XYZ file of C-alpha atoms in Angstrom:
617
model
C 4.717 24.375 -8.267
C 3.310 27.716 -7.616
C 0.192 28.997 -8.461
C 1.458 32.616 -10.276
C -1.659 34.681 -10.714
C -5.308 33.997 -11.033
C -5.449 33.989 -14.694
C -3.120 31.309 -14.890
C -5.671 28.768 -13.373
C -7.824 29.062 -15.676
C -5.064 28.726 -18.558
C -3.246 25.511 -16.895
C -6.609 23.526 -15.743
C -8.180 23.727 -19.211
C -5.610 22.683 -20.784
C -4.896 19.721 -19.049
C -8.984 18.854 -19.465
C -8.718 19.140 -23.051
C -6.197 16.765 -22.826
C -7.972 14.122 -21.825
C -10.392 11.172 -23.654
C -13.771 11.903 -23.855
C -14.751 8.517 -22.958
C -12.656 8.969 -19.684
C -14.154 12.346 -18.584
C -18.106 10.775 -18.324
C -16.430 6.907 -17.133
C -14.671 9.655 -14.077
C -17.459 11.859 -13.165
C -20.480 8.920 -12.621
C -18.110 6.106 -11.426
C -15.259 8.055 -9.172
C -17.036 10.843 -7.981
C -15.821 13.723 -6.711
C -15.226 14.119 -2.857
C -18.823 16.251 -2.897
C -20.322 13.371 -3.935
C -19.062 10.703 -2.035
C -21.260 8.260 0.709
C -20.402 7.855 4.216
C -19.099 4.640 3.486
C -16.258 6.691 1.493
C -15.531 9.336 4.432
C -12.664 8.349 6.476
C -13.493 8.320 10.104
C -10.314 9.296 11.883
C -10.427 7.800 15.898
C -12.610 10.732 17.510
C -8.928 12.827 17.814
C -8.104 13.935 14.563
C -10.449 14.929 12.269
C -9.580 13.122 8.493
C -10.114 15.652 5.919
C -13.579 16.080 6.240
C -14.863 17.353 9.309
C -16.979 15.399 11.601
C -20.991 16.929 11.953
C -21.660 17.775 15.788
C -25.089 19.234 16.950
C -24.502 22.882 18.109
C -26.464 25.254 19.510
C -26.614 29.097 18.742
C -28.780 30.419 15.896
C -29.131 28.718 12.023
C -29.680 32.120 11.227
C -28.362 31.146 7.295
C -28.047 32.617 4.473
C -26.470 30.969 1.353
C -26.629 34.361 -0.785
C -23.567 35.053 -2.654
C -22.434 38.461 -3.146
C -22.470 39.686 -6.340
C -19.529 38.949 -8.954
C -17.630 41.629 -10.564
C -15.649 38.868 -12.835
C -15.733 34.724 -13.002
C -15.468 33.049 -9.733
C -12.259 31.010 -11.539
C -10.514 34.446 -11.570
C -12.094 36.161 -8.670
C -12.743 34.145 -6.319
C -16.344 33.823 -4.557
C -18.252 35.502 -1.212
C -20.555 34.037 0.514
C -22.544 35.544 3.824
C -22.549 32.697 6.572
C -24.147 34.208 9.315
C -26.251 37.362 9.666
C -25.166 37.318 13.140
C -23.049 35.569 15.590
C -24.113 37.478 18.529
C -20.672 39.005 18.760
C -18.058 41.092 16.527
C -15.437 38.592 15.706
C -12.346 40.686 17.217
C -10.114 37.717 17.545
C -10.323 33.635 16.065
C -8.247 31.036 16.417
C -9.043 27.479 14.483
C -8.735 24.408 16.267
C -7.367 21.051 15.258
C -11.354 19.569 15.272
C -12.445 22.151 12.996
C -13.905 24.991 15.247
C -12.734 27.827 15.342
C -13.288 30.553 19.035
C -13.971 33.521 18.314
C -14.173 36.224 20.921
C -14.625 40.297 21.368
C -14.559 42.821 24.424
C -16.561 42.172 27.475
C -16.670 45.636 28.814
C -19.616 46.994 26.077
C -22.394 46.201 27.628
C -24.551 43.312 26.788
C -23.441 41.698 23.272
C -26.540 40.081 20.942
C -25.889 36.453 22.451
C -27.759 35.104 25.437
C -25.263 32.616 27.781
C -27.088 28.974 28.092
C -28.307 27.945 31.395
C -28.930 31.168 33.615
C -24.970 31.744 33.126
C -24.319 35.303 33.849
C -20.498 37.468 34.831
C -20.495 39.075 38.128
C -17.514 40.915 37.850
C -17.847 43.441 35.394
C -17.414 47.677 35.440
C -19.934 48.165 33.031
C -22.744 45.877 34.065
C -23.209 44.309 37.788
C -24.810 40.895 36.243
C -23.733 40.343 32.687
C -25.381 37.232 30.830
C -24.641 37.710 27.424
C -21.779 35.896 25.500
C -18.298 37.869 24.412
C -17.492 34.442 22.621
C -18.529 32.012 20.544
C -17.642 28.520 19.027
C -18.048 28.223 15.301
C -18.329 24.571 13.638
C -16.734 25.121 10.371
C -18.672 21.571 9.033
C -22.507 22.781 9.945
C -22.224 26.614 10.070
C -23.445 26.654 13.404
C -21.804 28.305 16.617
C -22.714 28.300 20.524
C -21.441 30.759 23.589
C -18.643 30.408 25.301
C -17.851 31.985 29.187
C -15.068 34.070 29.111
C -14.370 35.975 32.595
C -12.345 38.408 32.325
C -11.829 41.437 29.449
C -10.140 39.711 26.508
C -10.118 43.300 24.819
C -6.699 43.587 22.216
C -5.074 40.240 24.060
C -2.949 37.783 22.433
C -2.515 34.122 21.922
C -0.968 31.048 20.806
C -1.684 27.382 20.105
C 0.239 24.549 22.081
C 1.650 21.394 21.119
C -1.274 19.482 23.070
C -3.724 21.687 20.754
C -5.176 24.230 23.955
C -5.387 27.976 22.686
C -3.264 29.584 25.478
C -4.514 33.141 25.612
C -2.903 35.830 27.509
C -3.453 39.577 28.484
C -6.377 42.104 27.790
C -8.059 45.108 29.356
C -8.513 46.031 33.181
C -9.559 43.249 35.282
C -8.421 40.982 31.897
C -5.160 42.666 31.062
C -2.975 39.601 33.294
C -5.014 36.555 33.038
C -4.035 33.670 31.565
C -7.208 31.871 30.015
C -7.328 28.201 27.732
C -9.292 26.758 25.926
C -8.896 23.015 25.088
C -11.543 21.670 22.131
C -13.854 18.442 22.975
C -16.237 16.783 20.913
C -19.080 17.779 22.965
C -20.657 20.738 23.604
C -19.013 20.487 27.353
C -15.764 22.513 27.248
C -15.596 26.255 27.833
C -12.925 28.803 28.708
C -10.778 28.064 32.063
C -9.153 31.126 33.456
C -6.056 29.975 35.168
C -5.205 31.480 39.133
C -1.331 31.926 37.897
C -0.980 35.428 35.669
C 0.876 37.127 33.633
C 4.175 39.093 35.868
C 2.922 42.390 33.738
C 0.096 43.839 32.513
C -0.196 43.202 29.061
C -2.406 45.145 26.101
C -2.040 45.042 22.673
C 1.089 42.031 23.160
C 1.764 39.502 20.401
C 2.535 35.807 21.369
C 4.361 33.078 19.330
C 5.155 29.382 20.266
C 8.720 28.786 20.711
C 10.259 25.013 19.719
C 10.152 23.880 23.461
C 6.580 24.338 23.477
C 6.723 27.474 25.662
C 4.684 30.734 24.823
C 6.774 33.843 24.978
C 4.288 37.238 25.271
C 6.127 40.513 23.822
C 5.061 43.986 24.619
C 2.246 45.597 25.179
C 1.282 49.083 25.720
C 3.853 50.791 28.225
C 5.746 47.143 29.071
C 8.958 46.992 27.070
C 9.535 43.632 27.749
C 8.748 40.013 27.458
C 7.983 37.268 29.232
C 7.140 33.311 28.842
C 3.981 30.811 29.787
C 4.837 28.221 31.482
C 7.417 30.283 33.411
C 9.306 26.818 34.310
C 12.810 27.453 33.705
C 14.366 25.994 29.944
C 18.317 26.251 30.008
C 19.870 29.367 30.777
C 16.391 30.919 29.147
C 14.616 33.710 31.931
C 11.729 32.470 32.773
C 10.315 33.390 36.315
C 10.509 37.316 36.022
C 9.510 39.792 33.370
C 12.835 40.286 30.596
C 13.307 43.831 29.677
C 13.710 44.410 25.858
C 14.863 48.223 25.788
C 14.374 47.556 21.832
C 10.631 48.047 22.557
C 11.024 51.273 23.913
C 13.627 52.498 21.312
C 10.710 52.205 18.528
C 7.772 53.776 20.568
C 6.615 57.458 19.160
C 6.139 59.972 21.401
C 2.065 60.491 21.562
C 1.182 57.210 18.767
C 3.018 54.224 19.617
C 3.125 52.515 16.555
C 5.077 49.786 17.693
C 1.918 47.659 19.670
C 1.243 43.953 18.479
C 5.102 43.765 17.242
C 5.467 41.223 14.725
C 7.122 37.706 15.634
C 7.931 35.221 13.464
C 10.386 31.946 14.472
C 13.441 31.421 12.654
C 14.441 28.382 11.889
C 17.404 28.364 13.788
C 15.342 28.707 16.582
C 15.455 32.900 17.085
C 12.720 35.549 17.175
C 12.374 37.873 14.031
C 11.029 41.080 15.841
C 9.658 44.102 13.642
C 8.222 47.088 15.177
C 7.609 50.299 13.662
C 10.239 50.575 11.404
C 12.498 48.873 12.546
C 13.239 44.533 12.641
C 15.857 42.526 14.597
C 16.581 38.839 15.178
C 16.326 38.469 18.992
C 18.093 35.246 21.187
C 15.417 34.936 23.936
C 17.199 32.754 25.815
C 20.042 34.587 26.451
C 18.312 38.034 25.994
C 20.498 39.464 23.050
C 20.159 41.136 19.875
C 21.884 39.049 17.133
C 21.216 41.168 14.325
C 19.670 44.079 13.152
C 17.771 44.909 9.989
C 17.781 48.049 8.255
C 14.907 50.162 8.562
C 12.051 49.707 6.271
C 11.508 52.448 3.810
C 8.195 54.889 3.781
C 5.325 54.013 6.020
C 4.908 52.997 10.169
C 3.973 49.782 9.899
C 2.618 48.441 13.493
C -0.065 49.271 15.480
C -1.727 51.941 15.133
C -0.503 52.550 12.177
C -1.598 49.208 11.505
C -0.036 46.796 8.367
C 0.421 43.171 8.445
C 2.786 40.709 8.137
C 3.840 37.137 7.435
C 6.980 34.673 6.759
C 7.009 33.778 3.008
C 6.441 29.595 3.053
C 9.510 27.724 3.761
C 10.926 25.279 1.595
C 12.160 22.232 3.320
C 14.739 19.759 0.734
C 17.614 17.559 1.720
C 19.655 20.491 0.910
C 18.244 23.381 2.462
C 19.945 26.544 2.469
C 23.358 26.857 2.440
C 23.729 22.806 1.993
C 22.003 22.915 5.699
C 18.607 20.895 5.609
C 17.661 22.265 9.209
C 18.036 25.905 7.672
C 15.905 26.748 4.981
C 15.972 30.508 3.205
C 13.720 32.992 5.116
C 12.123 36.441 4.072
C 9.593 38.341 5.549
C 6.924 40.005 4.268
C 5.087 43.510 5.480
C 2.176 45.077 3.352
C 0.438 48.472 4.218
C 0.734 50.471 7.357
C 0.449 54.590 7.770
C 2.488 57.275 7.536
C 3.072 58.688 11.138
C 0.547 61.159 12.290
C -1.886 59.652 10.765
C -3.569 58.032 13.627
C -3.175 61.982 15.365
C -4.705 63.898 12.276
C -8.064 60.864 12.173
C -8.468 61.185 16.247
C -8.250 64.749 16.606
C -8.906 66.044 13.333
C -11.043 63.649 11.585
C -8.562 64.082 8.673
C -7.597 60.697 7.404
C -4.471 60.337 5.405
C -4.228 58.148 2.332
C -2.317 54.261 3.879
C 0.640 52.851 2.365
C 0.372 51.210 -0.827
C 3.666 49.438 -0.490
C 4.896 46.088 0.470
C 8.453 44.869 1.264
C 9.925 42.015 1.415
C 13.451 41.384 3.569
C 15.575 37.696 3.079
C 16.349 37.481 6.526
C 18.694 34.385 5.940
C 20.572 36.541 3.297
C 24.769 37.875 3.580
C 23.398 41.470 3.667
C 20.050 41.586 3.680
C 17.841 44.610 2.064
C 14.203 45.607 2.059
C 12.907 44.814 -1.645
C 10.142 47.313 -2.147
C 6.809 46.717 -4.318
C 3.691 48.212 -5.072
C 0.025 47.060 -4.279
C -2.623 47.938 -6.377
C -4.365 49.746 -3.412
C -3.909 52.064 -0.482
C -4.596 49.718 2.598
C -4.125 50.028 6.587
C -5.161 47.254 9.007
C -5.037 44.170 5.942
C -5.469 40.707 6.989
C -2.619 39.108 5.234
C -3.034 34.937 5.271
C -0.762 32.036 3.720
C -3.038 30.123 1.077
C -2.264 26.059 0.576
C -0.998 27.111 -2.654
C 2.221 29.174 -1.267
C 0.564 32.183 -2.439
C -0.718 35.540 0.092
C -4.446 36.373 -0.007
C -4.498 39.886 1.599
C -7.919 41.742 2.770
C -9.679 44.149 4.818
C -9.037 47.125 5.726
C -8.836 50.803 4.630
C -7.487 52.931 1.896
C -7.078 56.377 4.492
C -6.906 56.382 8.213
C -5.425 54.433 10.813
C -5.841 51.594 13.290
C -8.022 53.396 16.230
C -11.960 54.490 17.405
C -12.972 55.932 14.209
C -10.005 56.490 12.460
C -10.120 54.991 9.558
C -11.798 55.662 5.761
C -12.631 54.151 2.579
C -13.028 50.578 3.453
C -11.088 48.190 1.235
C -13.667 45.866 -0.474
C -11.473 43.666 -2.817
C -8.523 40.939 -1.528
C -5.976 40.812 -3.125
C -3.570 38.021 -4.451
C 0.039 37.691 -4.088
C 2.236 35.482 -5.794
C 5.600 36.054 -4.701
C 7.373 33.478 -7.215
C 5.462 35.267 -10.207
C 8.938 37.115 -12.336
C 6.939 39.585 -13.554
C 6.590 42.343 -11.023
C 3.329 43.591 -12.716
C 1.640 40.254 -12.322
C 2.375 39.563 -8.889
C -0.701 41.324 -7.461
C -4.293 40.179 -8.637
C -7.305 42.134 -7.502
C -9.941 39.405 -6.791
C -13.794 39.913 -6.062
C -15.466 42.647 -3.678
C -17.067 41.582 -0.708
C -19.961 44.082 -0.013
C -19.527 44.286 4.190
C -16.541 46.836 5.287
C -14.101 45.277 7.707
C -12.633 47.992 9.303
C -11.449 47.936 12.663
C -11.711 45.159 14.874
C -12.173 42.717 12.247
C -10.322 39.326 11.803
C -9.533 36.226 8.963
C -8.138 33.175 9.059
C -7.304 30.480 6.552
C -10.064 27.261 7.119
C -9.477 23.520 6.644
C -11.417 23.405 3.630
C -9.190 26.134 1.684
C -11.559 29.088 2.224
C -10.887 32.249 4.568
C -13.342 33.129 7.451
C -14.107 36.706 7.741
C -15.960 38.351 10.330
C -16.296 41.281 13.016
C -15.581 45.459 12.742
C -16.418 47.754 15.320
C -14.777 50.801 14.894
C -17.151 52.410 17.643
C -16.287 52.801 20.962
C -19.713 50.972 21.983
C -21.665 48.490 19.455
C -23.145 51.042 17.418
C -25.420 49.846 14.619
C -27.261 52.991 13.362
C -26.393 56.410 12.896
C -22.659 55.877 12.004
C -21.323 55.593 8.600
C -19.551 51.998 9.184
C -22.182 50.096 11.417
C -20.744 47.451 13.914
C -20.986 44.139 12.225
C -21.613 40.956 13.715
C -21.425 38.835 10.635
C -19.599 35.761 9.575
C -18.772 35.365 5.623
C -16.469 33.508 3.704
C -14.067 34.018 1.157
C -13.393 31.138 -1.635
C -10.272 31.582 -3.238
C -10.203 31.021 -6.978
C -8.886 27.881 -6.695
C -12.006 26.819 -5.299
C -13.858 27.051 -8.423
C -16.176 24.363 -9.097
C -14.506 23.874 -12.548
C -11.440 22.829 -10.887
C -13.254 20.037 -8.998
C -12.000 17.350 -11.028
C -8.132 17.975 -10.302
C -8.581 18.777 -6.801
C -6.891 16.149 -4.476
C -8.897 14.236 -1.990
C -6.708 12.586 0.916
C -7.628 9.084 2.238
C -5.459 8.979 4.707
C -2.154 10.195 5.784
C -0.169 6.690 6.737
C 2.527 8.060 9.297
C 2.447 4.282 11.574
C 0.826 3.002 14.831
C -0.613 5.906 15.916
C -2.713 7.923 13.575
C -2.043 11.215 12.467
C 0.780 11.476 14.818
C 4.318 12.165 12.493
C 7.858 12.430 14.299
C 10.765 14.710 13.357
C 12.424 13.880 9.778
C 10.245 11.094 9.305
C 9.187 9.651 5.809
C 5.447 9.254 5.852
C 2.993 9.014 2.838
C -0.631 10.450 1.677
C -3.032 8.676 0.209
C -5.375 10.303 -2.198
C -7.603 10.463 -5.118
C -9.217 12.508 -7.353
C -12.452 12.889 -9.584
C -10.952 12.744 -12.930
C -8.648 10.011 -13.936
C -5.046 11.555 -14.964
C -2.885 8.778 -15.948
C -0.579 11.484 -17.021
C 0.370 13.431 -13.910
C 2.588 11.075 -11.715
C 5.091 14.583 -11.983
C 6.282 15.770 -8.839
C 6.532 19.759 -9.885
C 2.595 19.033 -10.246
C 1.945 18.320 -6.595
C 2.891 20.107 -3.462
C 2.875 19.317 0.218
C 2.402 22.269 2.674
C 2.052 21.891 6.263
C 0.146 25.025 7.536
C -0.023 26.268 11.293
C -3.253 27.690 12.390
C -2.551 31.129 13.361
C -4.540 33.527 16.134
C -5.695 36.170 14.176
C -6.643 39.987 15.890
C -5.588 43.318 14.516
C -4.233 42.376 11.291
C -1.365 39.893 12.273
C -1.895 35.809 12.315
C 0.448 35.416 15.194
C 2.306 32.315 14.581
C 1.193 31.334 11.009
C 3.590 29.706 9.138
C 3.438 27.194 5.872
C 5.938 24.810 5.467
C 6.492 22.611 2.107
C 7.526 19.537 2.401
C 10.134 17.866 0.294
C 8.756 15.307 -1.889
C 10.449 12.002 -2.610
C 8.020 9.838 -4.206
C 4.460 9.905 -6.307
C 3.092 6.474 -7.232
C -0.566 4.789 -8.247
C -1.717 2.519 -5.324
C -3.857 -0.508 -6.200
C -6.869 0.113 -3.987
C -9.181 2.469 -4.136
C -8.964 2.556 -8.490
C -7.416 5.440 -9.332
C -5.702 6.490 -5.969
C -2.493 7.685 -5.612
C 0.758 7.864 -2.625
C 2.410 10.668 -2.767
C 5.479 10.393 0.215
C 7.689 12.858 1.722
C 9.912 14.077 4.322
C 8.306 15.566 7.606
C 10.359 18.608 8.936
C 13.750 17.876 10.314
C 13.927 20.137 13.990
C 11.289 21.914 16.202
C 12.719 25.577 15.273
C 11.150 24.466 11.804
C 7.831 23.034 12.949
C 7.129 23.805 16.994
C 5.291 20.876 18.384
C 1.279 20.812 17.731
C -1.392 20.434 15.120
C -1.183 21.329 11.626
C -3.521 21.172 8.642
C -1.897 18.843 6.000
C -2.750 20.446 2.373
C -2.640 18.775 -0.626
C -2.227 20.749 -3.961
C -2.004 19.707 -7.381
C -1.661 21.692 -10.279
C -2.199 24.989 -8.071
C -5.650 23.383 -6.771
C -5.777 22.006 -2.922
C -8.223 19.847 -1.749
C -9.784 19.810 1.908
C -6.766 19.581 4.777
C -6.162 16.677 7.107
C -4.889 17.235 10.582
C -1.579 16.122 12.098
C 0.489 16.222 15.470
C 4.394 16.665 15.264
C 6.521 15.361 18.496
């Protein structure tokens, strides 16, 4: 089941409270607490590899520079959602993140500005820097997502607009940047000590490459696309799969064929994998299903309508959640129905008249949505609520799109952008009604413009953080300061009054080896909740989604996908009281679900509880 607007919470959740015995309700809340409430002796520890669904404490260093104030509330938090500022200051603007399978997230900026706000540990200091001779600040940071803490990371080399991608062993392989940084080839592997760090590899990339997008490909492979002036691709590790390129740069003339003369607007292309194992490719205007391995265009899409949509003239972009059944589409379980959907962008020129002009032209207020896997597939046009360029569009556990930041004029670019976008918005994209689809949710009070990021977290809520739309950090004297904040966005589904139906997973019983599931296998989730339902054994009352953490920079999670998982059983369990097994089907191929870590969701009756983390092999 689908959550279908906001509203609709409210409506469903009550009314399956009222429903229940009085007697029940007070025997529930102070004998089966709710996951908030429960001991140590209740937390499942996982084996020091994977995290169980609530994140291990580790000391950290870096500022506790906290502050639980909550922004203001223009309506409930059930129907709104709920802000909250995390950090003041990390140090650094938050240009890029990426969330790892222990619950950290790396977050990283520029390292050509000059000192950032963040002192390096230890004397630590960069030697090879333009701007600065010795450098010992941090341009990077690790965030603990459990105690709101973060400490510095090293990074080398100019990470400015780069790229990246998560492989199957969990290391964030991160490619490309500026200058000295635009070839490297950095990872960084998590630990559960304070002792890793960035390694910058000796091999690089064949090209320069600035402003590429990166997706991981089912063979666990990385392949980079694009990049200002390199109309091409390329793959890390360059070890030869098949008959698939590998050891030299591939051209992709398609790349070229969308660049305008003077603006681009086809930088940071949008990639999305196909589940039979090809490359959706949208730039500008135009999209295309791309076979990598043999270098050939299978199909092409027609153009969408209205607004540039890719960098600079900057939307966003994201596969719709795939449902996975015995069927599947077409009577094929390994193929399941695809569309794609783009939100906001710029009309060309627009990054032109804001850089030379400062005139800044109203952003698209469209979004459309293509079924790729469709006999003659068309662009299905809607309309947002608001004018917005450079949104951060994320999957929620729930199937549904939260999109934010942003403008309402301008485009991507050193200050070329306007009217900052305050409120997210939510998508359903099951809701009928076309006039219900789109819910404006509570206002944040900090502009994101620019150079800000978001990403979906374990627990359901979406880090925010960064904007610097300034060629240097600028703090004063401008009209949209640099910001070095952290905050985060609770959903509405995080309302405390839905505490009592959200799911709490035990553990997720796959066999020998924990948390590890294999391809088409049936595995099972335990889990409980604080109120006792004996009513809702009901499989449309529970989903399954299997969510990829994506690497989020410039408005586009590169490889973020959500996958629902077919469900075959729901039944009570004798121990703990009250706990229940729900089983299904793990995905059937790699072009489905690539190799790596995912965050396991639970959701019942539209309200997810806090993820676990598994490895498909």
């Amino acid at each position: 089941m689908y959550l279908v607007n906001s509203r609709k919470f409210s409506s469903m959740a009550f009314k399956n409270l009222s429903s229940r015995f009085f007697f029940i309700t007070i025997f529930c809340s102070t004998v089966f607490a709710s996951a908030s409430l429960l001991s140590s002796e209740d937390i499942p520890e996982g084996d020091g590899l994977f995290p169980s669904a609530f994140p291990f404490q580790f000391p950290f260093h870096g500022s506790n520079n906290i502050d639980p104030k909550i922004a203001e509330d223009s309506v409930d938090y059930a129907t709104g959602g709920q802000w909250a500022l995390l950090q003041r200051s990390i140090g650094v603007s938050a240009m890029h993140m990426q969330v790892m399978f222990n619950n950290k997230v790396v977050i990283f900026d520029r390292t050509d500005f000059g000192p950032s706000n963040l002192t390096l540990p230890r004397g630590m200091c960069r030697h090879n820097d333009k701007v600065m001779k010795v450098d010992c600040t941090a341009h990077s940071v690790l965030y603990d997502v459990a105690t709101n803490t973060y400490r510095p990371l090293t990074v080398q080399t100019d990470v400015w607009c780069s790229s990246g991608a998560v492989n199957a062993d969990g290391t964030l392989v991160q490619t490309g940047g500026y200058d000295a940084g635009d070839n490297k080839i950095r990872l960084f592997t998590p630990c559960n000590d304070d002792k890793c760090d960035w390694v910058e590899l000796p091999q690089i990339l064949t090209v320069e490459r600035w402003y590429a997008s990166d997706q991981i490909l089912p063979d666990g492979r990385v392949i980079i696309v694009g990049g200002r002036r390199q109309f091409s691709y390329e793959f890390f590790p360059k070890s030869p799969v098949g008959n698939s390129p590998s050891n030299n740069v591939v051209y992709f003339p398609f790349l070229k064929e969308t660049t305008d003369p003077q603006e681009e607007n086809n930088l940071y292309p949008f990639l999305h994998l196909l589940p039979d194992g090809n490359l959706f490719v949208f730039a500008n205007q135009r999209s295309i299903v791309l076979d990598y391995v043999h270098n050939t265009i299978i199909k092409e899409f027609p153009q969408i309508p209205s607004e540039k949509r890719t960098y600079p003239s900057t939307g966003s972009s994201l596969m719709l959640p795939l449902k996975l059944s015995n069927d599947g589409h077409n009577g094929d379980p390994s193929s399941p129905a695809v569309e794609v959907l783009i939100c906001g962008g710029a009309k060309g020129g627009s990054y032109l008249k804001a850089s030379k002009k400062g005139v800044f032209t109203s952003a698209s207020s469209t979004c459309g949505r293509l079924p790729v896997t469709d006999s003659n597939p068309q662009w299905v046009m809607e309309q947002m609520p608001q004018h917005r360029v450079m949104p951060d569009m994320l999957l929620l556990p729930t199937g549904n799109v939260i999109i934010l930041n942003g403008a309402s004029k301008g485009s991507a670019g050193w200050e070329c952008a306007d009217q900052p976008v305050l409120n997210p918005l939510l998508y359903s994209p099951n809701e009928p009604d076309l006039k219900k689809r789109f819910a404006l949710l509570n206002p944040t009070t900090i502009p994101r413009m620019y150079h800000s990021a978001a990403t979906l977290l374990p627990d359901g809520r979406i880090l925010v953080g960064g904007s610097n739309p300034h060629m240097n950090y600028s703090f004063t004297g401008v009209k949209y300061p640099t910001d070095l904040s952290l905050e985060a966005f609770s959903p509405p589904y995080k309302a405390p009054q839905y505490d009592n139906l959200r799911p709490t997973i035990l553990s997720v019983d796959v066999g020998p080896i924990q948390n590890i599931v294999s391809y088409s296998q049936e595995f099972s989730i335990t889990f409980k909740m604080g109120l006792f339902q004996p009513s809702d054994i009901i499989h449309k009352e529970y989903m399954v989604a299997m969510v990829a953490p994506s690497f989020t920079t410039h408005s586009f999670a590169m490889n973020q996908r959500l996958l629902l998982l077919n469900i075959v059983d729901i039944q009570w369990v004798q121990h703990p009281l009250f706990a229940r097994r729900v089983t299904v089907y793990a995905p059937s191929t790699k072009n489905i679900a690539p190799p790596g870590y995912y965050m396991l969701f639970l959701v019942h009756q539209g309200i997810p509880g806090p993820a676990a983390w598994i490895k498909i092999k």
